[in-house]
XYZ file of C-alpha atoms in Angstrom:
768
model
C -0.293 -0.265 -0.042
C 1.413 3.152 -0.859
C 2.358 6.045 1.747
C 1.425 9.560 1.505
C 3.576 11.653 3.783
C 1.345 14.484 5.806
C 2.504 17.554 5.363
C 2.055 20.370 8.094
C 0.504 18.445 10.354
C 0.257 19.777 13.565
C 1.675 16.816 15.920
C 2.287 16.769 20.504
C 4.672 15.183 21.897
C 3.297 13.892 24.714
C 5.105 12.334 27.838
C 4.376 8.974 29.684
C 0.957 10.369 32.317
C -0.596 11.739 29.350
C 0.974 16.151 29.748
C 2.129 17.426 26.622
C 5.638 18.231 26.726
C 6.092 19.677 22.795
C 4.214 20.653 19.855
C 5.185 20.198 16.275
C 4.282 20.467 12.513
C 5.918 17.368 9.937
C 8.013 19.470 7.607
C 7.510 18.965 3.383
C 8.957 15.657 3.404
C 6.206 14.160 6.165
C 8.985 14.392 8.752
C 9.083 15.084 12.478
C 11.820 15.435 14.329
C 12.244 17.198 17.840
C 15.243 16.367 21.358
C 14.417 13.620 23.613
C 15.804 12.209 27.068
C 17.350 8.889 27.273
C 14.811 6.736 27.692
C 11.984 8.429 28.431
C 8.357 7.104 27.133
C 6.559 9.334 24.672
C 3.894 9.281 23.168
C 2.344 11.369 19.821
C -1.174 12.788 19.682
C -1.788 13.053 16.235
C -4.627 15.071 14.748
C -5.292 14.811 10.715
C -7.889 17.175 8.982
C -10.920 15.024 8.600
C -9.510 11.897 10.683
C -9.430 10.141 14.069
C -7.213 11.816 16.466
C -4.307 9.137 16.644
C -2.517 8.442 19.601
C 0.754 5.936 19.590
C 3.475 5.102 21.962
C 7.041 4.864 20.932
C 9.894 3.401 21.696
C 12.721 4.660 24.481
C 15.502 5.844 22.716
C 18.770 7.336 23.842
C 18.867 10.896 24.198
C 19.381 13.142 20.701
C 17.419 13.793 18.185
C 14.589 12.263 17.422
C 13.537 11.763 13.219
C 10.358 10.011 12.359
C 8.045 9.382 9.215
C 4.650 10.272 9.883
C 2.286 9.125 6.338
C -0.992 8.506 5.604
C -2.616 5.561 3.333
C -6.353 5.757 2.038
C -6.977 3.607 6.058
C -4.046 3.520 8.447
C -1.401 5.969 9.472
C 2.307 4.164 9.718
C 4.601 5.379 12.720
C 8.904 4.130 11.589
C 7.819 0.314 10.791
C 4.472 0.675 13.713
C 0.372 0.024 11.280
C -2.111 2.098 13.145
C -5.577 1.969 12.259
C -7.329 5.797 11.881
C -10.444 5.137 11.591
C -12.608 8.474 9.785
C -15.351 9.856 11.401
C -18.614 11.237 10.487
C -18.205 14.328 12.131
C -15.796 16.309 13.925
C -15.179 20.200 15.100
C -12.111 21.559 14.263
C -10.809 25.070 14.909
C -14.616 26.305 15.082
C -15.482 24.155 12.379
C -17.572 21.404 11.610
C -16.094 19.212 9.011
C -18.430 16.601 7.264
C -16.036 13.618 5.742
C -18.583 12.933 3.211
C -16.270 9.501 1.181
C -17.078 8.332 5.476
C -20.815 8.493 5.565
C -23.122 5.843 5.094
C -26.147 8.677 3.613
C -23.442 9.476 0.940
C -23.173 6.736 -1.172
C -25.130 6.801 -4.227
C -26.830 10.413 -3.750
C -25.193 13.912 -4.684
C -24.244 16.370 -2.501
C -27.709 18.331 -2.403
C -28.982 15.290 -0.654
C -25.607 15.118 1.769
C -26.661 18.925 2.378
C -30.074 18.036 3.554
C -28.081 16.093 6.495
C -25.391 18.428 8.068
C -26.133 19.386 10.988
C -28.038 22.689 11.262
C -29.247 22.636 7.115
C -32.099 22.722 5.824
C -32.889 24.008 2.268
C -37.198 25.465 1.845
C -39.615 24.619 -0.541
C -37.429 26.897 -3.357
C -34.649 24.598 -2.819
C -33.014 27.645 -1.265
C -30.180 26.665 1.784
C -30.753 27.540 5.383
C -28.925 26.847 8.229
C -30.100 27.398 11.629
C -33.760 28.589 10.021
C -32.411 31.356 8.437
C -31.546 32.071 5.042
C -28.118 33.697 3.533
C -25.301 31.070 4.032
C -22.680 31.830 2.008
C -21.825 27.822 -0.289
C -18.112 27.589 -1.717
C -16.914 24.476 -4.036
C -12.644 24.756 -3.238
C -13.682 27.662 -1.510
C -14.766 28.985 -4.368
C -18.448 31.579 -4.688
C -19.968 29.466 -7.336
C -21.776 32.894 -8.926
C -25.801 30.943 -8.304
C -28.090 31.316 -5.266
C -32.289 30.211 -4.231
C -33.330 27.212 -6.915
C -30.570 27.600 -9.488
C -27.906 26.239 -6.495
C -30.018 23.284 -5.576
C -30.030 22.419 -8.906
C -26.650 22.928 -9.539
C -25.402 20.742 -6.452
C -28.219 18.552 -7.368
C -24.998 17.579 -10.453
C -22.626 16.775 -8.036
C -22.133 13.308 -7.171
C -21.314 12.620 -3.874
C -18.013 10.048 -5.090
C -16.420 13.505 -6.113
C -16.309 15.171 -2.660
C -14.175 15.309 0.034
C -15.340 17.035 3.079
C -18.232 19.430 3.905
C -17.025 22.265 6.294
C -19.553 24.064 8.225
C -18.057 27.065 9.738
C -20.887 29.032 11.470
C -18.259 31.894 13.253
C -16.316 32.120 9.855
C -12.690 34.120 12.074
C -11.630 37.842 10.981
C -9.401 36.180 7.773
C -13.693 35.706 6.010
C -15.190 38.505 4.420
C -17.226 39.882 7.770
C -20.485 39.603 5.158
C -22.965 37.317 6.637
C -24.725 36.357 9.486
C -25.330 32.841 9.021
C -21.736 31.825 8.132
C -19.988 29.170 5.897
C -20.299 26.167 4.097
C -17.354 24.944 2.337
C -17.667 22.588 -0.072
C -14.260 20.379 -1.171
C -14.233 18.076 -3.908
C -11.385 15.089 -4.629
C -8.520 15.895 -6.696
C -6.036 13.460 -8.033
C -3.038 12.586 -6.853
C -0.746 10.769 -8.570
C 0.302 10.711 -12.986
C -2.606 9.517 -13.877
C -6.515 10.490 -15.486
C -9.386 10.561 -13.462
C -12.917 11.625 -13.430
C -16.120 10.576 -13.120
C -19.910 10.817 -15.337
C -23.185 11.589 -13.655
C -27.051 11.539 -15.473
C -30.480 11.924 -13.618
C -33.967 12.467 -14.958
C -36.297 13.377 -12.859
C -39.930 13.568 -13.411
C -43.231 15.766 -11.537
C -45.549 17.251 -13.634
C -42.121 18.048 -16.215
C -39.404 16.227 -16.963
C -36.198 17.480 -16.069
C -32.510 16.198 -17.071
C -29.714 17.128 -16.055
C -25.986 15.876 -15.981
C -22.172 16.361 -15.222
C -18.703 15.418 -16.701
C -15.312 15.839 -14.019
C -12.420 15.437 -15.316
C -8.403 15.223 -12.880
C -5.373 15.021 -14.392
C -1.694 15.178 -13.190
C 0.847 14.637 -16.421
C 3.359 14.816 -14.124
C 4.195 15.174 -9.948
C 4.427 19.159 -10.361
C 1.309 19.630 -12.924
C -1.893 19.346 -12.632
C -5.312 20.205 -14.042
C -9.169 19.325 -13.420
C -12.480 21.166 -14.515
C -15.684 19.799 -14.957
C -18.951 20.747 -16.624
C -22.881 20.839 -15.524
C -26.090 21.006 -17.106
C -29.528 21.416 -16.199
C -32.553 21.819 -17.320
C -36.468 20.822 -17.858
C -39.302 22.820 -16.726
C -41.702 23.201 -13.221
C -44.850 24.334 -11.748
C -45.193 26.851 -9.138
C -48.383 26.687 -8.016
C -49.362 31.045 -6.017
C -53.222 31.645 -4.504
C -53.561 34.542 -2.174
C -56.599 36.480 -1.265
C -55.847 40.151 0.186
C -58.557 42.463 1.555
C -58.543 46.367 2.034
C -60.136 47.639 4.630
C -62.806 50.121 3.327
C -66.758 52.040 4.409
C -68.645 49.416 4.632
C -67.825 45.857 3.013
C -63.835 45.581 2.075
C -62.230 45.256 -1.031
C -61.029 41.706 -1.824
C -57.793 40.590 -4.410
C -58.568 36.903 -4.855
C -56.916 35.722 -6.978
C -55.550 32.345 -7.868
C -51.842 31.499 -10.632
C -49.741 29.270 -11.998
C -46.108 29.097 -13.127
C -44.276 27.164 -15.767
C -39.745 27.725 -15.654
C -38.460 26.588 -18.555
C -34.572 26.474 -17.675
C -31.894 25.591 -18.966
C -28.558 25.839 -17.201
C -24.824 25.242 -18.577
C -21.711 25.335 -16.295
C -18.361 25.239 -16.951
C -14.932 25.498 -14.623
C -11.560 24.538 -15.932
C -8.187 24.917 -14.065
C -3.871 24.148 -13.646
C -1.871 24.007 -10.497
C 1.545 23.988 -10.701
C 3.270 23.558 -7.185
C 7.454 22.754 -6.853
C 6.661 21.987 -2.992
C 8.387 25.651 -2.602
C 6.134 28.050 -4.408
C 2.766 26.937 -6.218
C 1.054 28.868 -9.413
C -2.221 28.268 -10.044
C -4.904 30.031 -11.926
C -8.838 28.810 -12.396
C -12.162 29.789 -14.425
C -15.272 29.906 -14.320
C -18.345 30.527 -16.745
C -22.342 29.748 -17.176
C -24.872 30.548 -18.600
C -28.319 29.886 -17.937
C -31.580 30.539 -20.215
C -35.266 30.285 -19.057
C -38.779 31.209 -20.098
C -41.294 31.814 -17.439
C -45.020 31.733 -18.694
C -47.090 33.226 -15.750
C -50.421 34.024 -15.646
C -53.204 34.791 -13.386
C -56.684 35.596 -12.707
C -57.664 37.985 -10.104
C -61.151 38.760 -8.679
C -62.500 41.841 -7.050
C -64.820 41.430 -4.763
C -67.056 43.788 -2.706
C -69.522 41.945 -1.558
C -69.851 40.245 -4.885
C -67.441 39.669 -7.991
C -67.348 43.715 -9.605
C -64.962 42.608 -12.203
C -61.931 40.266 -12.864
C -58.073 40.737 -14.659
C -56.521 38.549 -17.047
C -53.258 38.940 -16.042
C -49.975 37.039 -18.770
C -46.354 38.063 -18.634
C -44.251 36.114 -20.968
C -40.417 36.321 -20.195
C -37.121 34.911 -22.030
C -33.933 36.036 -19.957
C -30.500 34.669 -20.749
C -27.610 35.343 -18.222
C -24.144 35.553 -18.285
C -20.988 35.248 -16.364
C -16.756 34.687 -16.857
C -14.828 35.450 -14.087
C -11.149 34.160 -13.714
C -8.098 33.628 -11.205
C -4.898 33.587 -9.922
C -3.300 32.249 -7.276
C 0.005 32.133 -5.337
C 1.562 30.189 -2.541
C 5.024 30.782 -1.586
C 5.837 28.133 1.375
C 8.480 30.558 3.488
C 9.952 27.755 5.592
C 9.338 24.044 6.836
C 7.281 25.849 10.248
C 4.538 26.706 8.464
C 4.843 30.308 7.529
C 3.269 30.727 4.325
C 2.263 34.418 1.815
C -1.216 33.492 0.005
C -2.027 35.598 -2.681
C -4.934 35.302 -5.330
C -5.908 38.468 -7.877
C -9.633 37.903 -9.411
C -12.178 39.207 -12.334
C -15.644 38.403 -12.948
C -17.900 39.305 -15.370
C -22.308 39.078 -15.933
C -24.434 40.050 -18.271
C -28.165 39.890 -18.233
C -30.676 40.439 -20.981
C -34.688 39.667 -20.602
C -37.792 40.901 -21.881
C -41.073 40.286 -20.508
C -44.635 40.797 -22.494
C -47.413 41.524 -20.083
C -50.972 41.680 -20.961
C -54.055 42.457 -18.738
C -57.422 42.109 -19.807
C -60.324 43.686 -17.754
C -63.567 42.095 -17.319
C -66.648 42.070 -16.442
C -67.983 39.617 -14.490
C -69.842 37.540 -16.737
C -66.488 37.535 -18.988
C -67.333 40.071 -21.434
C -64.356 43.424 -22.038
C -64.817 46.177 -19.729
C -62.420 47.491 -21.094
C -59.623 47.726 -23.419
C -56.316 45.621 -22.993
C -53.209 46.755 -21.589
C -50.329 45.522 -23.564
C -46.622 46.606 -21.912
C -43.045 45.364 -22.437
C -39.665 45.630 -20.533
C -36.479 45.231 -21.512
C -33.546 44.805 -18.926
C -30.656 44.938 -19.764
C -27.483 44.614 -16.237
C -24.068 43.926 -16.022
C -22.035 43.925 -13.659
C -18.000 44.127 -13.520
C -15.751 43.060 -9.393
C -12.814 43.448 -8.879
C -10.500 42.381 -5.869
C -6.899 41.668 -4.852
C -5.829 40.005 -1.537
C -2.865 38.836 0.452
C -3.129 36.562 3.502
C 0.446 36.018 5.710
C 0.976 33.575 8.213
C 3.116 33.338 10.615
C 4.300 30.572 13.482
C 5.526 31.837 16.524
C 6.045 28.342 18.271
C 4.341 24.888 16.451
C 1.393 25.463 18.799
C 0.221 29.234 18.094
C 0.549 31.663 14.825
C -1.237 34.816 13.620
C -2.840 35.460 10.034
C -3.261 38.550 8.716
C -3.680 40.170 5.295
C -5.438 43.323 3.336
C -8.517 43.496 0.459
C -9.211 45.762 -2.086
C -12.875 44.917 -4.451
C -14.699 47.150 -6.172
C -17.831 46.398 -8.071
C -19.800 48.364 -10.891
C -23.071 47.899 -11.527
C -24.901 48.891 -14.394
C -29.303 48.535 -15.219
C -31.032 50.090 -17.906
C -34.913 49.039 -17.598
C -37.192 50.059 -20.283
C -40.956 49.894 -20.234
C -42.654 50.212 -23.421
C -46.756 50.370 -24.216
C -48.326 49.275 -26.935
C -50.660 51.613 -28.609
C -52.166 50.890 -31.245
C -50.499 48.901 -32.493
C -47.083 50.062 -32.594
C -44.703 50.588 -29.379
C -44.516 53.617 -26.987
C -41.986 54.938 -24.976
C -43.325 54.873 -20.750
C -41.170 57.367 -18.895
C -42.390 56.721 -16.429
C -41.826 53.460 -15.633
C -38.442 52.861 -16.924
C -35.238 53.691 -15.284
C -31.634 53.620 -15.925
C -29.545 53.591 -12.509
C -25.860 53.181 -12.192
C -23.999 51.437 -8.736
C -20.490 51.457 -7.665
C -18.173 50.236 -4.349
C -15.158 50.636 -3.644
C -14.278 48.648 -0.097
C -10.488 48.056 1.797
C -10.228 45.566 4.326
C -7.819 44.192 6.899
C -7.657 41.543 9.657
C -4.979 39.920 11.869
C -6.456 36.357 13.818
C -4.103 35.172 16.406
C -4.873 30.982 17.451
C -3.015 29.051 20.223
C -2.527 25.642 21.189
C -1.963 25.239 24.840
C -0.556 22.363 26.955
C -3.622 21.316 28.733
C -6.039 20.310 26.013
C -7.216 23.817 25.596
C -6.856 25.605 22.420
C -8.533 29.530 21.312
C -8.813 32.113 18.194
C -9.190 35.589 18.959
C -8.657 38.012 15.478
C -10.548 41.522 14.565
C -11.311 42.430 11.027
C -11.884 46.493 9.938
C -13.451 47.300 6.763
C -14.389 50.429 5.072
C -16.185 50.914 2.067
C -17.854 53.963 0.129
C -20.982 53.302 -1.764
C -22.105 55.437 -4.866
C -25.546 55.311 -6.414
C -27.636 57.778 -9.218
C -30.411 57.141 -11.110
C -29.566 58.714 -14.882
C -33.538 58.932 -14.894
C -34.442 61.464 -11.936
C -31.134 62.885 -12.283
C -30.776 61.829 -7.981
C -27.362 60.796 -5.931
C -26.410 59.371 -3.885
C -22.599 58.381 -1.604
C -22.798 56.240 1.965
C -19.226 55.389 3.134
C -19.431 53.496 6.259
C -16.115 52.034 8.337
C -16.863 48.962 10.885
C -14.554 46.752 13.343
C -15.215 43.119 13.728
C -13.826 41.574 16.634
C -14.665 37.477 17.097
C -12.847 34.434 19.172
C -13.742 31.227 19.741
C -12.355 28.548 23.647
C -12.677 25.508 23.485
C -11.897 22.740 25.625
C -11.780 18.784 25.220
C -12.674 15.767 27.413
C -10.858 13.137 25.840
C -12.738 13.081 22.015
C -15.624 15.574 24.186
C -15.035 19.266 23.412
C -16.514 22.177 24.550
C -16.520 25.557 22.122
C -18.058 28.910 23.111
C -17.497 31.404 20.009
C -18.385 34.717 19.171
C -18.083 37.384 15.990
C -19.195 40.686 15.012
C -20.611 41.163 11.325
C -22.245 43.110 8.785
C -24.884 42.082 5.540
C -24.346 44.405 2.387
C -28.050 44.527 0.116
C -27.758 43.016 -2.602
C -26.935 44.078 -5.731
C -30.945 44.407 -7.300
C -32.061 44.836 -3.210
C -30.973 48.712 -3.884
C -31.828 49.095 -7.829
C -35.067 51.413 -7.788
C -36.510 49.636 -10.797
C -40.744 48.951 -10.123
C -40.784 44.603 -11.790
C -45.137 43.540 -12.626
C -45.796 40.265 -10.511
C -49.510 41.810 -11.627
C -51.748 44.893 -11.697
C -52.374 45.630 -8.549
C -48.832 43.270 -7.220
C -44.672 44.549 -7.398
C -41.646 44.602 -6.415
C -39.181 47.812 -5.907
C -35.896 47.541 -4.808
C -34.616 50.067 -2.445
C -31.530 53.189 -2.832
C -31.826 53.866 0.978
C -30.968 50.552 2.414
C -29.112 50.772 4.867
C -26.581 46.669 5.559
C -27.625 44.573 9.195
C -24.940 44.646 11.937
C -25.214 41.181 13.857
C -23.070 39.865 17.144
C -23.913 35.989 17.285
C -22.962 33.980 21.022
C -22.321 30.031 20.236
C -21.806 27.119 22.774
C -21.060 24.165 21.074
C -20.814 21.132 22.425
C -19.873 18.020 20.496
C -19.594 14.471 22.585
C -18.639 11.183 20.879
C -17.975 12.608 17.398
C -21.941 11.333 17.643
C -24.121 14.026 19.839
C -23.607 18.028 18.712
C -25.592 20.825 20.522
C -25.084 24.083 19.840
C -27.103 26.804 21.960
C -26.792 30.541 19.474
C -27.831 34.036 20.015
C -27.795 36.533 17.717
C -28.358 39.924 17.580
C -29.022 41.961 14.194
C -29.499 46.077 14.505
C -30.650 47.399 11.085
C -32.226 44.494 9.917
C -33.465 44.255 6.006
C -36.427 42.135 5.570
C -38.464 41.756 1.699
C -41.827 43.120 3.341
C -45.254 44.495 2.109
C -45.806 48.226 1.800
C -49.767 49.156 0.724
C -51.963 51.347 -0.829
C -55.071 51.387 0.360
C -56.150 54.531 -2.196
C -55.035 52.655 -4.842
C -55.544 49.249 -4.012
C -52.027 48.460 -5.051
C -49.346 46.355 -2.895
C -45.230 47.099 -2.768
C -43.120 44.749 -2.307
C -39.808 45.788 -1.231
C -36.962 45.257 1.308
C -36.642 47.453 4.700
C -34.266 48.025 7.363
C -37.972 46.942 10.159
C -35.645 47.621 13.490
C -33.892 44.974 15.188
C -34.022 41.764 16.032
C -33.068 38.769 18.407
C -33.117 35.310 17.434
C -32.241 32.605 19.938
C -31.523 28.654 19.979
C -31.193 24.745 19.873
C -29.966 22.921 17.261
C -29.271 19.082 18.802
C -27.943 17.236 15.909
C -26.826 12.984 16.400
C -25.540 10.604 13.522
C -25.047 6.654 14.774
C -24.679 3.485 13.751
C -28.344 2.070 15.550
C -27.575 -1.091 13.648
C -24.458 -2.642 11.294
C -26.892 -2.037 8.435
C -28.684 1.082 9.907
C -27.217 3.605 10.102
C -29.389 6.753 11.523
C -28.935 10.743 10.963
C -31.215 14.236 13.228
C -31.387 17.172 13.598
C -33.661 18.831 15.890
C -33.772 23.042 15.945
C -35.920 25.513 17.262
C -35.635 29.042 17.273
C -37.066 32.033 18.871
C -37.390 35.504 17.274
C -38.380 39.008 19.310
C -38.262 41.651 15.819
C -38.784 45.404 17.194
C -40.474 47.799 14.262
C -39.319 50.401 14.454
C -40.500 52.135 11.455
C -43.613 54.897 11.491
C -46.630 52.810 13.830
C -44.099 50.077 14.006
C -45.187 47.689 16.655
C -42.262 47.596 19.416
C -42.170 43.437 19.796
C -43.388 40.647 17.398
C -42.528 37.144 18.820
C -42.389 33.936 16.643
C -40.871 30.256 17.574
C -39.838 28.028 14.288
C -39.216 24.686 14.680
C -37.372 22.078 12.042
C -36.777 18.691 12.552
C -34.340 15.881 10.262
C -34.699 12.649 10.628
C -32.796 10.079 8.360
C -32.348 5.964 8.243
C -29.834 4.562 5.578
C -30.498 0.085 5.112
C -27.170 -1.259 3.994
C -29.416 -4.749 2.221
C -27.437 -7.277 0.421
C -26.318 -7.888 -3.239
C -24.862 -4.421 -2.599
C -28.186 -2.997 -1.981
C -29.927 0.186 -0.669
C -31.941 1.704 1.002
C -33.187 5.348 2.673
C -36.295 6.630 4.245
C -36.314 10.644 5.485
C -38.507 12.275 6.965
C -38.672 16.373 6.876
C -41.157 18.331 9.167
C -41.373 22.595 8.375
C -43.306 22.796 12.177
C -45.961 26.637 11.572
C -43.325 29.743 12.649
C -45.164 33.133 13.973
C -43.750 36.307 13.453
C -44.909 39.271 11.194
C -45.315 36.463 8.680
C -47.934 33.362 10.359
C -47.086 29.867 7.674
C -48.579 27.303 8.563
C -46.214 23.219 9.449
C -45.724 21.132 6.805
C -43.987 17.851 6.140
C -41.628 15.720 3.678
C -42.192 12.201 3.331
C -38.696 10.207 0.882
C -37.967 7.067 -0.003
C -35.206 6.173 -2.240
C -33.191 2.961 -3.175
C -29.765 2.505 -4.969
C -27.504 -0.255 -6.630
C -24.106 -0.613 -6.006
C -22.284 -2.715 -9.206
C -18.397 -2.491 -10.152
C -18.313 0.990 -10.645
C -20.681 2.442 -10.570
C -24.651 3.500 -9.276
C -27.816 3.455 -9.882
C -30.395 5.176 -8.116
C -34.090 5.627 -7.593
C -35.641 8.056 -4.863
C -38.936 9.359 -5.235
C -39.049 12.552 -2.904
C -41.918 13.908 -0.980
C -44.490 11.076 -1.679
C -47.257 12.838 -0.176
C -47.343 16.014 -1.772
C -47.701 17.896 1.285
C -44.987 20.345 1.261
C -46.916 23.814 0.397
C -46.196 27.486 1.866
C -49.318 28.573 3.397
C -49.346 31.589 5.461
C -51.154 34.661 6.106
C -50.371 37.765 7.898
C -52.586 40.679 9.565
C -50.513 43.091 11.023
C -50.840 47.148 9.812
C -53.141 47.681 6.842
C -52.226 44.160 5.812
C -54.373 42.024 5.707
C -53.499 38.871 3.331
C -53.521 35.006 2.827
C -51.268 33.472 0.448
C -50.810 29.642 -0.852
C -47.544 28.598 -2.532
C -47.034 25.514 -4.034
C -44.128 24.333 -6.253
C -43.690 21.225 -7.747
C -41.616 19.121 -5.026
C -42.905 15.724 -5.642
C -40.763 14.048 -8.113
C -39.737 10.318 -8.885
C -35.484 10.702 -9.928
C -33.963 7.924 -11.479
C -29.746 8.637 -11.223
C -26.531 7.596 -12.686
C -23.125 8.175 -11.313
C -19.535 6.506 -12.856
C -16.423 7.277 -11.761
C -12.689 6.067 -14.353
C -9.609 6.042 -14.180
C -7.518 5.434 -10.993
C -9.234 6.364 -7.829
C -6.096 7.435 -5.585
C -7.294 11.207 -4.775
C -6.768 13.075 -2.392
C -8.781 16.794 -2.155
C -8.321 20.044 -3.720
C -6.322 22.256 -1.775
C -7.434 24.639 0.122
C -8.085 27.870 -1.787
C -9.981 30.854 -1.287
C -10.506 33.352 -4.209
C -10.734 37.196 -2.769
C -14.601 37.288 -4.021
C -15.997 35.906 -1.704
C -18.961 38.361 -0.329
C -18.507 40.274 -3.503
C -20.083 37.214 -5.238
C -23.092 36.338 -3.156
C -24.959 40.056 -3.189
C -24.987 39.384 -7.325
C -28.243 37.375 -8.063
C -30.056 35.558 -11.247
């Protein structure tokens, strides 16, 4: 069996009673050397990312320098001819992040990475497929520490095309250190894929066919090549397509003298999407210096047919409005990253430099037709036909460097700086059809420019003590200048923000158990669409509009986490947010219209408890479950706002995996969302899903039935101030999917190098 040297792996030297004497790191060749006393007994405590803590006793030796080669084969650690089997845990905590080892996870076999994420501690998806962490949306998802420029339903469809066999581990960072951008109050999920190590070509092919109301194909091709020890190439292509159906009904009441006005609407939307994504990269690594470049690109085309019928009532139906919006949208992106690393010495001194550039282009055309009818279906007045084009472009540049300096093998600092710039240009052109010709509608048209510069610097300090303690503290500072210019109405603004963002954690080990307390302060800047003042039609009486006055929200988060035997994980967390923003409807009782916009509501306090269990109940039965409950209090400081709106929400997910004879598997999962009360009251819902898979020599065939009883739906209502709205939202969740994955080439692999670019925060704010 070939053994791979562990480069820069931490090694603790213990005496005969288990007290830590010193802490060292292996060098570039995987060796560790230290001074020993004659006749003394020593033990080595080796902790390597993704592997169980390993304790090895060394024979007594003469005084002098002891050199030990530390090497790791696929399932064991070799120390001077002594073999110690290393059981890879499914989940473990390491330096403030929770690591899910996908390659050793029973429920990952034959599945895609979205299915694995849905079973990770604290992670869930809503009915649109958007990822949430501990009940809150907005988590930043990276692949190999790079943003993938996609969110919501598109993110879920992309993750469905990545087979779990291509992923080494998933890192869930609830409280990122100062090294990370201060943006966001949810956390970071980093998906670390595998990468070729030997001189060979390998990869995988994955394909799936999903059917609910419509057919949706998807597939991916991933390749890794290493023609020499120093050169490495990798790339992938992902495709997802097909139609989805969404049912959207609502009832809105507007108080008036006598009977209220009632807008009773029923509608559906069919979205036909084609998504193509390409990634290509190369690395040159001679052990001392590393040069790498990475390119990403995607092209997404979406055709949407949205139809609705609204009954306008006051005691009885007065009129009807038939509305139809047919839209054709195209979204393109090309981004590149250049990376340089200088491993200055063997004790871990490192310089890391990243240069990034990304460009986005959007072009869309919407054609909207409204027919106004009497209750008997005859015309009330002439139809209104509108169309709009909304070309937009986003350019982002960034440069950052990170420097690591170990004071001792047991403590070190990281410091760095970053500069980024983003330019956006959005031009909305509305036209009204009059007598068969199109005429510009200047009241609805708008041209908006926005640019932003952010400069940041940080420092982190980490220390590992002899008594099973470790801690880290950090401070980040960010200064931003934002400029907006509405060319249509000749209105401009400039905002500057300077903030300090402290962070830190302290952790105590009790054998295989650990207790950790962490804190950080973060900022969540609005995405670029939310700052755009354009008015977008939902129908004749409902609109969506951006808000140029939107301010960032600032959050303070404290987290107490306990890990027991790498199986039970308990988290108690609290977040206080100032200038909290959320999408909120504003109703004009006179015009009978409602505008949905993102507003700064006030402040919020979010407190919760999450408990996760990952355990083999039987040799053939694996269980993974998470229960999360949280309580939110929001103080609405707007005019006539409520001093306190309270709400509870809860989420439960249980997965059962059964290993059957002849390489068969069966998976059974249950998801329960409890009722949620805040400004909106949302009824609870649940879903039961089942899957079977068959593993062959090198491939896996899977059949998965999602939401068998078709119970996943949103039923929500709001009765606040002048708002009285009930809504029903039902996406296409009951589906059957047949998937096939086939890895090829040499299966000796390692994870891709841990690599951050400089654009994670900026790219998160670009939405398609």
